[in-house]
Every structure is written in structure tokens, then in C-alpha cells.
XYZ file of C-alpha atoms in Angstrom:
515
model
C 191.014 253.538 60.586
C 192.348 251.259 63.455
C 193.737 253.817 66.017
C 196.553 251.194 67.333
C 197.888 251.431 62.581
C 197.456 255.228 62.991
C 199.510 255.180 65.965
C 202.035 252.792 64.518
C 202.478 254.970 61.146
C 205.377 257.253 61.446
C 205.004 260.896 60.465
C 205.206 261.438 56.382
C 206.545 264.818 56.476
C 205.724 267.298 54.223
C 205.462 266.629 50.520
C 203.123 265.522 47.863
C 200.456 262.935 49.133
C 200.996 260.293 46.570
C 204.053 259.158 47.582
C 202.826 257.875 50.545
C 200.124 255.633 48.618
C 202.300 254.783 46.192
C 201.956 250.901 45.316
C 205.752 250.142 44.019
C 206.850 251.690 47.449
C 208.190 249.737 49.987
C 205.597 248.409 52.465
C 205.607 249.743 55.991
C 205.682 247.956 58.648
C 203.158 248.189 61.689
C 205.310 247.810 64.953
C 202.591 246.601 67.777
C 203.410 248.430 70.808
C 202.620 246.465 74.115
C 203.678 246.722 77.774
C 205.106 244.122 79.754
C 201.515 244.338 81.519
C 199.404 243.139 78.716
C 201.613 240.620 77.467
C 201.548 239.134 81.617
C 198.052 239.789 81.288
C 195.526 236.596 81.584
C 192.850 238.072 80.029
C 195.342 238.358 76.477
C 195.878 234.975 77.666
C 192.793 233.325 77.284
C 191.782 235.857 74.320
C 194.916 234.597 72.430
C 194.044 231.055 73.104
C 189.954 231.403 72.218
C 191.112 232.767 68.793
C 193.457 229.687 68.631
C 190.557 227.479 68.994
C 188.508 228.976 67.067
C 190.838 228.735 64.120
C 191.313 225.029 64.513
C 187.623 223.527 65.579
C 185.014 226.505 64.686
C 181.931 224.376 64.582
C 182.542 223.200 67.876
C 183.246 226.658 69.414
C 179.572 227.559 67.685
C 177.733 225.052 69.188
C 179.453 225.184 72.854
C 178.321 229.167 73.037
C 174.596 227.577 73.271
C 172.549 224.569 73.571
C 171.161 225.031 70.292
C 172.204 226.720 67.190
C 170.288 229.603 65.849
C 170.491 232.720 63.445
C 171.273 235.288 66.973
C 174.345 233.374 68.049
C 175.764 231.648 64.780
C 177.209 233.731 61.420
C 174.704 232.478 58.716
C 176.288 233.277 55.592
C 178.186 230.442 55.248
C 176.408 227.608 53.444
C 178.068 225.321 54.891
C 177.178 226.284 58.325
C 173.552 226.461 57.081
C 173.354 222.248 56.166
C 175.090 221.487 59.583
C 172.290 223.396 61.478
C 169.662 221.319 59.324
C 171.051 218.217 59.478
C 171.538 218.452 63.255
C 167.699 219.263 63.327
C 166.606 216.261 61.261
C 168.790 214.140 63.765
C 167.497 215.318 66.321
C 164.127 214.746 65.293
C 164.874 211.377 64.001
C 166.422 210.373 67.274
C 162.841 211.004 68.975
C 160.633 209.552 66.399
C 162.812 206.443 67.295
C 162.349 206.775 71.227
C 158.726 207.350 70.876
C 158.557 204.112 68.797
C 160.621 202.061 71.565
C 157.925 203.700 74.530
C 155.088 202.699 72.385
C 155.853 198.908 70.912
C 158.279 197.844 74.265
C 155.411 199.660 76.754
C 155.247 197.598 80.210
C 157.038 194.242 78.751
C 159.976 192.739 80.298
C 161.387 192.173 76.856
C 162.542 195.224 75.254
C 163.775 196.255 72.363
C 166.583 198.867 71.055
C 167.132 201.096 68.427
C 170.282 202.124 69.430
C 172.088 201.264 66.206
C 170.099 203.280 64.080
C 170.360 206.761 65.859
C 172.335 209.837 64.124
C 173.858 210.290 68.371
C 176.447 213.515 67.851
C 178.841 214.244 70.321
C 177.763 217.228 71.230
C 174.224 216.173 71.319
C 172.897 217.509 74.357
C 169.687 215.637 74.465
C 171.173 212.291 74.390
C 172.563 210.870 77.976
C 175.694 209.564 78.281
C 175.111 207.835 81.485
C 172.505 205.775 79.015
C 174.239 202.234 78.706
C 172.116 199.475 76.546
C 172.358 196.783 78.714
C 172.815 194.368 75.874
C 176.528 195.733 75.646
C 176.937 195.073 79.129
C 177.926 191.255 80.678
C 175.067 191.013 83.016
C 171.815 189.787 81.717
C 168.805 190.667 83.996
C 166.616 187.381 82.474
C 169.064 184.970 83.154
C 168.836 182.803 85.929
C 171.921 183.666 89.348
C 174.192 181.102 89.984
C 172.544 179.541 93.585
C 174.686 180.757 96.582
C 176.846 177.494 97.341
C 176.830 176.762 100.541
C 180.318 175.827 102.454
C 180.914 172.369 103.792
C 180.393 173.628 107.455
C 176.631 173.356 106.273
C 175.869 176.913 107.367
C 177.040 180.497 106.555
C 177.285 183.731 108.623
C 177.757 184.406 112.252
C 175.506 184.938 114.935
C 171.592 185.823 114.435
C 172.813 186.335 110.348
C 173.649 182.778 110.200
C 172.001 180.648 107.207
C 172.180 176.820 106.596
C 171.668 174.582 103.486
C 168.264 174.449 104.879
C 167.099 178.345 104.913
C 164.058 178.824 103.221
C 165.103 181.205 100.557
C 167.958 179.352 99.911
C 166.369 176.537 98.975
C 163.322 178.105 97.023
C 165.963 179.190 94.843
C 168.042 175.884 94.047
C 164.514 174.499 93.203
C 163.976 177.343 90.792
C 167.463 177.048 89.052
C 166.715 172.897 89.182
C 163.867 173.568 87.018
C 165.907 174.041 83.781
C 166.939 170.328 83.904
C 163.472 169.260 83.372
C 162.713 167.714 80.359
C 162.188 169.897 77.243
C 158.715 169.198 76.414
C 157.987 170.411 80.049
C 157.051 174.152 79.765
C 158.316 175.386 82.893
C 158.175 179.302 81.629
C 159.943 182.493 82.306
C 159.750 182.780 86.106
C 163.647 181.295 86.237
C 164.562 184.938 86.242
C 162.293 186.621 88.243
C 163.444 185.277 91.736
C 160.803 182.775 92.382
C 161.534 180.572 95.489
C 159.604 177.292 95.025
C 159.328 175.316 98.023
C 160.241 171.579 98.109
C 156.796 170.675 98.289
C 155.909 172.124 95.438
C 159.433 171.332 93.536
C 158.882 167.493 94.230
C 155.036 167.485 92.748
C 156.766 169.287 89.402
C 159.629 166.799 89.676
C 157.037 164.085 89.617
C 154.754 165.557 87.368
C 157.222 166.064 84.480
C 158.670 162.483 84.853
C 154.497 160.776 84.679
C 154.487 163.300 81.173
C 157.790 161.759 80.012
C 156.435 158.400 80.164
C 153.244 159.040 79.197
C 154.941 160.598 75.867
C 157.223 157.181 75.727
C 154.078 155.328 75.757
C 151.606 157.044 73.505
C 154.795 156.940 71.155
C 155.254 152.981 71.230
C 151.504 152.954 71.360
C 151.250 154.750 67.988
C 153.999 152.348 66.567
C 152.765 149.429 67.928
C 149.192 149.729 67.755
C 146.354 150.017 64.890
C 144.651 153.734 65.367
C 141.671 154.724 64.431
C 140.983 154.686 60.513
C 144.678 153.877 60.548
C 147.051 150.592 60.747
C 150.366 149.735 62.848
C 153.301 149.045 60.425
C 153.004 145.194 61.363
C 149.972 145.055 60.000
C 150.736 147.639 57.008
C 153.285 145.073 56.265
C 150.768 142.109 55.870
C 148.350 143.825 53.963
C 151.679 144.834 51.473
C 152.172 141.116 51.215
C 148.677 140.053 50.697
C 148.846 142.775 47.717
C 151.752 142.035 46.315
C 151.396 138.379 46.181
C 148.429 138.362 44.259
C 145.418 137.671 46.747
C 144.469 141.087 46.664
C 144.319 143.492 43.781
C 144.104 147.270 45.328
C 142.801 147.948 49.153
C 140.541 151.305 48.335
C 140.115 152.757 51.674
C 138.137 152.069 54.992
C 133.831 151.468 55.667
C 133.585 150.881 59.015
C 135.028 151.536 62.294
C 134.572 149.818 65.617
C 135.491 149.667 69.137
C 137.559 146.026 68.474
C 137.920 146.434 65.104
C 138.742 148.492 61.707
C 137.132 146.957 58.420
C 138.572 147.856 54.961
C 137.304 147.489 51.407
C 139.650 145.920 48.734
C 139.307 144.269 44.913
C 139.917 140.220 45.349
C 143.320 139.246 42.775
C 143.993 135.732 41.737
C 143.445 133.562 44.258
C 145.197 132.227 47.308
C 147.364 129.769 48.752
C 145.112 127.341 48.939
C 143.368 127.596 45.747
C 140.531 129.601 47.027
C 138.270 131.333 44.483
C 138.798 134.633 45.411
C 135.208 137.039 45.043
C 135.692 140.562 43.371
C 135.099 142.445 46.278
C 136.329 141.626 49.449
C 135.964 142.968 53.295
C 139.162 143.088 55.500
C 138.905 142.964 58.645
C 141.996 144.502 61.063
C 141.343 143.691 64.717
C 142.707 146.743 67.010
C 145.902 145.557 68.615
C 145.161 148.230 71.445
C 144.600 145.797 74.764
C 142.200 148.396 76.371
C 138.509 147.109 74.616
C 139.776 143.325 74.863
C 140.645 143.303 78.496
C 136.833 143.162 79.866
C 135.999 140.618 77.128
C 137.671 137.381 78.106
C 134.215 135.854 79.616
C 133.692 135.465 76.048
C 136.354 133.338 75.108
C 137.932 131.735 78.153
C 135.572 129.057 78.884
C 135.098 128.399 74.960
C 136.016 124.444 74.639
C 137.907 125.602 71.314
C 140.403 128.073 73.231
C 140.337 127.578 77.203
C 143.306 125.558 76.856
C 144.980 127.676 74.948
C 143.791 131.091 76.867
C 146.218 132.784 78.721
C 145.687 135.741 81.491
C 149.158 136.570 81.504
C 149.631 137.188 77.995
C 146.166 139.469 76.633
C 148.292 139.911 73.412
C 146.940 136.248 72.349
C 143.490 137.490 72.552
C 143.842 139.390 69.980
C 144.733 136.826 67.774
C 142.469 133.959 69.247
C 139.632 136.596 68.823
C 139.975 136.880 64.925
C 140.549 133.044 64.832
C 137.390 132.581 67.091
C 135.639 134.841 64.441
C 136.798 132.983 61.304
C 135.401 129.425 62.774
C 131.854 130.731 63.719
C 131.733 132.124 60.107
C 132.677 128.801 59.037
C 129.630 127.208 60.996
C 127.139 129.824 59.742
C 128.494 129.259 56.599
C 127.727 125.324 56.613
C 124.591 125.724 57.951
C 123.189 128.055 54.926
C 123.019 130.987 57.216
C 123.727 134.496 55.089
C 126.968 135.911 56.294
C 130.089 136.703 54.880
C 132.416 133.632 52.960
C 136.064 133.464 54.982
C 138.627 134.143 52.446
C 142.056 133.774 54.635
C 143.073 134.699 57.985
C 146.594 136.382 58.923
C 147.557 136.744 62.422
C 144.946 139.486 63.374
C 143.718 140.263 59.810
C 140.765 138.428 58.556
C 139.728 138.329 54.930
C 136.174 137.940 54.130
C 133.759 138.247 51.126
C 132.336 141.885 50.637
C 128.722 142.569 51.662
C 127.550 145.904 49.057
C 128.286 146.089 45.972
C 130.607 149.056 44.100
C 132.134 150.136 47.645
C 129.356 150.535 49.108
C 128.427 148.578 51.696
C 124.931 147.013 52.507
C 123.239 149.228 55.067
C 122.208 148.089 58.644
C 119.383 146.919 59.780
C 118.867 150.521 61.694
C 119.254 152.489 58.973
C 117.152 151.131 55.922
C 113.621 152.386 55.428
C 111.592 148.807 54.888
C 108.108 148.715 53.585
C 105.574 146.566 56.419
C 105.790 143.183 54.171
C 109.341 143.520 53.918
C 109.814 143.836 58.219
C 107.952 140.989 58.702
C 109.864 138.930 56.603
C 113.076 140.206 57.847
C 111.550 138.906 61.074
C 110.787 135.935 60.263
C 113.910 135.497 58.508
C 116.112 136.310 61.680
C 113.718 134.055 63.231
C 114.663 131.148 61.839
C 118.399 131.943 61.786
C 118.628 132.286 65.210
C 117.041 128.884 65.267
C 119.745 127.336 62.780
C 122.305 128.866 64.610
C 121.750 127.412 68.273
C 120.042 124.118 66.922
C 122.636 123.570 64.080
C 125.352 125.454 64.400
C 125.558 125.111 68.181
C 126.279 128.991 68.630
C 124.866 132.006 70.241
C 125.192 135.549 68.562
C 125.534 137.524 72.229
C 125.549 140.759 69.738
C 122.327 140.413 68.189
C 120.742 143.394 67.412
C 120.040 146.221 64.481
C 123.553 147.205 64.200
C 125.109 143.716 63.537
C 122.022 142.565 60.934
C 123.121 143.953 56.991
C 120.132 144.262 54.490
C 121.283 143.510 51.206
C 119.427 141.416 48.538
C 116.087 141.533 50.029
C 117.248 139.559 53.178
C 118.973 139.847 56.381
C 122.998 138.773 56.529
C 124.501 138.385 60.122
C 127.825 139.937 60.629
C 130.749 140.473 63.616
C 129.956 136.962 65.362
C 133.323 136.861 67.079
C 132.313 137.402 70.460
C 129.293 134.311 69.669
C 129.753 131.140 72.350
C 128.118 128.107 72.521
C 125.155 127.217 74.834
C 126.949 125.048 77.438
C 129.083 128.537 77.919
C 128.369 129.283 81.420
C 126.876 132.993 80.350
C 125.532 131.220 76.699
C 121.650 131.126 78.138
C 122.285 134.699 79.525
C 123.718 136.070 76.076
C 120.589 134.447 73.986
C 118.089 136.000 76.301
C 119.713 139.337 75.425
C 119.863 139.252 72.044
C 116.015 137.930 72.166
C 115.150 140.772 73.897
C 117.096 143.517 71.359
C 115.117 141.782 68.307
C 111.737 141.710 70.006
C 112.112 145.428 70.858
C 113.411 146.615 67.342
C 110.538 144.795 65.618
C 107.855 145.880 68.404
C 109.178 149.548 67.114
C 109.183 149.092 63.764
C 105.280 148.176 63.996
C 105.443 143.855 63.281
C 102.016 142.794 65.130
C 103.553 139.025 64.972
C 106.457 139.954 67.151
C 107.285 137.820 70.092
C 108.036 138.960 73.488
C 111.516 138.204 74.749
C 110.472 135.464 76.741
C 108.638 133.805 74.290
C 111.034 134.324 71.550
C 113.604 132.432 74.123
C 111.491 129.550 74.009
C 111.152 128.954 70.226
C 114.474 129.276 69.782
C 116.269 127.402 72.621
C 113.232 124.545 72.943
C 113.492 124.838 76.376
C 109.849 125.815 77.709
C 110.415 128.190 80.926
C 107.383 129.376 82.244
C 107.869 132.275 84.587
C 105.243 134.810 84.563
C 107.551 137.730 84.907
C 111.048 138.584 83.663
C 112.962 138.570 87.033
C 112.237 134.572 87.506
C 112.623 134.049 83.826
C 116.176 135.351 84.621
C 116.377 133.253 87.540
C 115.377 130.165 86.018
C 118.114 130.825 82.666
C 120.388 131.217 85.973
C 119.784 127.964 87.737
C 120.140 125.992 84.524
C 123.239 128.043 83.387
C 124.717 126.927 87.030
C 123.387 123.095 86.308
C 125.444 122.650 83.521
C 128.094 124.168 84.994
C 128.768 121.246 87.435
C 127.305 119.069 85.068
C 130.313 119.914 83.166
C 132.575 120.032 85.902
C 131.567 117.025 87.123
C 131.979 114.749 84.441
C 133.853 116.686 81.690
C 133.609 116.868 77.865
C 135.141 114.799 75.818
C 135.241 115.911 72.236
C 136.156 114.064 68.916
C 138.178 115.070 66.435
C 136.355 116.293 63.461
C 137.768 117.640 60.380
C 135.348 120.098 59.510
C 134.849 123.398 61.761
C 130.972 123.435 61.161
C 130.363 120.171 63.217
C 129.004 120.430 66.173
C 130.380 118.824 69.140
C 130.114 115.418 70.257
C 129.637 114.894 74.326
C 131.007 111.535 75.742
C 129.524 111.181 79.026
């Protein structure tokens, strides 16, 4: 027994000892007796107030005794107290598996991520900091860019050797940093706005320039795109005309493209009805887009500027006409050709830049070139005597020069040769017309010398039988020079008395000199 109750229980007296125990007895009271000196005492003091804690928060007093809870410290017997301990474990250890997975995916990046939000963080968590602020849930951001330092209208800030003006070096490497953000978007200027770079204004201006030269250059290739036939592809000018020609009859279905060029982009399509002008229209046809891109016609106007048929109407100033006068230059030497029996394709229509002939092949497939079909020996030397003689009917009566004449622009289809893409062809009182039909005599002599035809002329040779003109030079350089001097002759024969041309209804005529 407690020796402060025995001391507080008065003395019974003698008698029998169950009345003392006796449970329908009145209770006695326990009178504590303290001196004044204990109840001054602080020791009582804090005691008293420990046990008053204890009563109202007893987890808390638990934990504070240690930094972590175990069986020596802590009264186990309460459930209760049991699933606090192993929850606070679990937290613990949940709380680490998520720092380790910040160290290990963040590692040495500038960009971090958090995952603050999904700790278990306790109060009295002694592993977790409190000094530990996210810095999202502050107002400064580290990554984006300071305000420059404004400088005052006095031009300079500071006093004595600490004085900086508007033109410090530092200063003004970072204005040109913070002036890169009003650069245009599609200028990738990266992430160095927020590391403190200080760009000189050397190196500012050539970025300054450089990103307006890419602005433009994206302003241009986009008109270009819009206003210009692409490869394999058409402008919507032109997408327009061929919806026209389709939906008006001429043409029944355009199927896809054949052939591509440097000028030009050729189509296949099924022929409809017929056209405006009563035309007959064949069952397949060939269309033929001419590139409205300027860059592959700018280096070709020697072929059509001193042409009798377009010098008056050629203009330097304006290269978009080219285009058009190029097609239209096309359509009348097929219209010669044509007259003269020579195998080439029949002109259907022309449209601005679009030109409409007959389809060489047969089932979409087009006839192969000269290059590319294998041809027996008997069959070569035909096709060589058969480009023979049109190269004959085409400067004698067509009046025309190819100035293209080779492999690639010869189709074999039917067991003979068809000439195509004649729209660069001139006639032979073009200043350059003797110079172009010495070149294309020298690209058929060579393919046919290749391809093993014993009867093939030389270049020089071939010259002669076609142009009747008889130059003997025993080597190539004074053949040239001779073709030269007689190119120059009628040059200022030309300019000297003119040509004078009649009217003539039909395109296949040749001209008629007035002297």
C-alpha cells in the first residue's frame, strides 16, 4: 500500500476487522498532507504541468521523449499506439523513395521537378527540413529573364570610380539579351535569356539581321509556294484552269503526272468532247504546265528575244511574259512540224501557260526515250536515218532549228522516232541559230557513233547535209569559226537592211524576206 493512504487513514480502534471493509460504509476520505514548501516548489510545478500535458496531447509527449519511436521508450499495449508507429514508418519510407526518385530523374538539369504534393510530411517529422521552401511557391522564378537596370536620364549611375553609363559593357550585354525575346517566333533564340548572358552589340546586330533575312525568306518561300507551280505539283492559278478545262468538257479526268523537267511539268489526262473551236479531241492527251518559277527562264532569253515572232513583244522588265511567250513559242513550232509531216505531238489548245497536246504512249504509259529503249542494229540505223531527214525538213521546210536535239528529247513509239519539247527551237537567221544546229549535230553523231551505226556522220559533216552550206575546215575549232563569221554576216545583213515579213495566215509558212 501507498505509504502517503496509510498515513492519511485514521486509527480504527479496536473492534472486529470487518467493519472497516465494510462496502455499505461510508467512504473515507484521504486528506493529502503538503507543506507550504512543496506546494511553492517548481519541481511540483513542472510535474503537475507534464501530467497536464500528457493528459491532453499523449502522442505528442511520446514522440518528443525521442527522435524515433520504439518498444524501450513507448507503452506498446495499446493498439492504437501500435498503427501510429507503423504508419509513421511507411511515411517515412515513402517520403525517401520519393526523394531518391527526384535525385535520380531531375540529376544535373536546370529543370527540376517536385514531388512535394505527394509526401505523407508530419509535423513532427524530424527528417523533413523546414527551412526547405519549393521555389515554385515562392514569387521569384530563377529562369526568367531580370528586368534590365534602367538607366537615369543623367546617362550614368554611381559616384566616383563605381560610376556606370548607358554604355558599360555589362549593361548593355544584358539589354541585348532581354531584346532577344522580341525576335520573331520562328527564330529559336533558346534558353540562355536566363542564364545571364551578355551579348555584345556586335553580335546582337548580326542576330538582329539574321532573324529579319529568315523572316523574309519565310514571306517569300510562302508567296513562292502560292504563286508558283512546284515540283510534281501546280499553283492554284493553274489548278484553276485545269478545273475549267475539266469541267467544260475538253478534258475527261487528268490521271496524274509522267514527266518532270527543269521548265516544265507534263501531265497525262483522257481527251472529253471537244473544244471551242471544234477540235477533234484524241483519247489521250499530254498537258503540258510550264513552271511559273522565274529562276530556269532567266538565262534563257537568247532563245527568244531576237525571234522575229516575239522581239517586239519581249520585255526585260517584265520575265513573267516569258513564261507565257515560251508556251506560245512552243505551240507554233509544233504547228510547223506538224505541217511539214514531221512526227511530233498534234496541239490541242493553249491556256496562258498550259499547253494541251496529243499523248505520245498508249494506256498511260508514255513512249520511252530514245536513251532508254534497247533497239536491234536495223532498227538504229533507221532511226538514224529517220532523224536524218527530219532535221533536214525542219531547217529546209519548216525554217527551224531544234537547239535541244539529243536522246532525251527523241520518243520511240511506233517503230519511229517523234521529236518532242521544241520550245526553245529558233530559226536560222537567229544570231546563235548556226551555233545551236552544230550542237545538236554533234549530240546525234555521238549517240549513234555509241550505239554502233557504221553510216554515222561526223558532226561536221552532218552540218553540211543538213544546212547545204558546204564549210570545209579541216578541224573543229575553224569549223566553229567559220559558223561564227557567217552567224555575224547575217547579223548586219539583217541590221542593215531589215526584214520585212508578210502576213500569212497559217503558222507553218515560212517567212518571206523583202529586201
Amino acid at each position: 500500500m501507498d505509504p502517503v493512504e496509510v498515513a492519511a487513514v485514521p486509527d480504527a480502534g479496536p473492534g472486529p476487522a470487518w467493519q472497516s471493509k465494510c462496502p455499505w460504509g461510508a467512504p473515507n476520505t484521504a486528506a493529502m498532507s503538503c507543506s507550504l514548501a512543496d506546494v511553492m516548489s517548481e519541481q511540483l510545478a513542472k510535474e503537475l504541468q507534464l501530467e497536464e500535458e500528457n493528459a491532453a496531447f499523449p502522442e505528442v509527449a511520446d514522440v518528443a521523449e525521442g527522435p524515433f519511436i520504439t518498444g524501450e521508450n513507448t507503452d506498446t499495449s495499446s493498439d492504437l499506439m501500435l498503427a501510429q508507429m507503423l504508419q509513421m514508418e511507411f511515411d517515412r519510407e515513402y517520403d525517401a523513395q520519393l526523394r531518391r526518385e527526384e535525385k535520380k530523374i531531375n540529376g544535373d538539369s536546370k529543370v527540376s521537378i517536385s514531388f512535394e504534393n505527394y509526401r505523407k510530411v508530419h509535423p513532427y517529422d524530424s527528417d523533413s527540413s523546414e527551412d526547405e521552401v519549393d521555389w515554385q511557391d515562392t514569387r521569384h522564378d530563377p529562369y526568367r529573364a531580370d528586368k534590365p537596370t534602367t538607366t537615369p536620364r543623367k546617362g550614368f549611375i554611381g559616384k566616383g570610380k563605381d560610376i556606370t553609363t548607358k554604355h558599360d559593357e555589362v549593361v548593355c550585354g544584358r539589354k541585348n539579351t532581354a531584346r532577344m525575346e522580341n525576335f520573331a517566333p520562328e527564330f529559336q533564340v533558346g534558353d540562355g535569356i536566363g542564364m545571364d548572358l551578355k551579348l555584345s552589340n556586335q553580335v546582337f546586330n548580326a542576330l538582329k539581321q539574321h532573324a529579319y533575312s529568315e523572316e523574309r525568306r519565310s514571306a517569300r518561300l510562302h508567296e513562292k509556294k502560292e504563286h508558283s507551280t512546284a515540283e510534281k505539283a501546280v499553283d492554284p492559278k493553274t489548278r484553276l484552269l485545269l478545273y475549267k478545262m475539266v469541267n467544260g468538257g475538253m478534258l475527261e479526268t487528268i490521271t496524274g503526272c509522267i514527266s518532270t523537267g527543269k521548265e516544265s511539268v507534263v501531265f497525262h489526262a483522257y481527251g472529253g468532247r471537244s473544244t471551242a473551236e471544234d477540235k477533234v479531241m484524241p483519247a489521250e492527251c499530254a498537258i503540258k504546265v510550264f513552271k511559273t518559277t522565274l529562276n530556269e527562264f532567266k538565262n534563257r532569253d537568247k532563245y527568244i528575244k531576237d525571234d522575229y515572232r516575239f522581239k517586239d513583244r519581249f520585255s526585260k522588265l517584265n520575265p513573267r511574259k516569258i513564261i507565257r511567250m515560251w508556251a506560245e513559242k512552243e505551240m507554233h513550232n509544233l504547228t510547223r512540224m506538224q505541217n511539214a509531216g514531221i512526227p511530233c505531238p498534234q496541239v490541242v489548245i493553249l491556256k496562258k501557260h498550259i499547253l494541251v497536246m496529243s499523248f505520245i504512249g498508249q494506256d498511260q504509259v508514255p513512249a520511252p526515250k530514245l536513251k532508254d529503249v534497247t533497239l536491234s542494229s536495223e532498227d538504229m540505223k533507221k532511226a538514224y536515218y529517220q532523224i536524218l531527214h527530219m532535221m533536214q525538213q525542219l531547217y529546209k521546210e519548216c525554217n527551224l532549228v531544234h537547239a535541244d536535239l539529243s536522246e532525251y528529247n527523241m520518243l520511240w513509239h511506233d517503230g519511229k522516232v517523234w521529236l518532242i519539247d521544241v520550245s526553245q527551237s529558233v530559226e536560222p537567221t537567229h544570231p546563235h541559230g548556226l551555233e545551236f544546229l552544230f550542237r545538236d549535230c554533234k549530240n546525234v553523231s555521238q549517240f549513234f557513233q555509241k550505239a554502233g551505226v557504221a553510216e554515222t556522220l561526223n558532226e561536221r559533216e552532218l552540218f553540211n547535209a543538213v544546212s547545204g552550206l558546204q564549210i570545209t575546215a579541216d578541224n573543229e575549232v575553224d569549223f566553229q569559226a567559220e559558223i561564227e563569221a557567217l552567224e555575224k554576216m547575217n547579223e548586219d545583213h539583217v541590221q542593215n537592211h531589215g526584214k520585212k515579213l508578210s502576213m500569212f495566215s497559217s503558222d507553218g509558212d515560212p517567212p518571206i524576206y523583202d529586201e
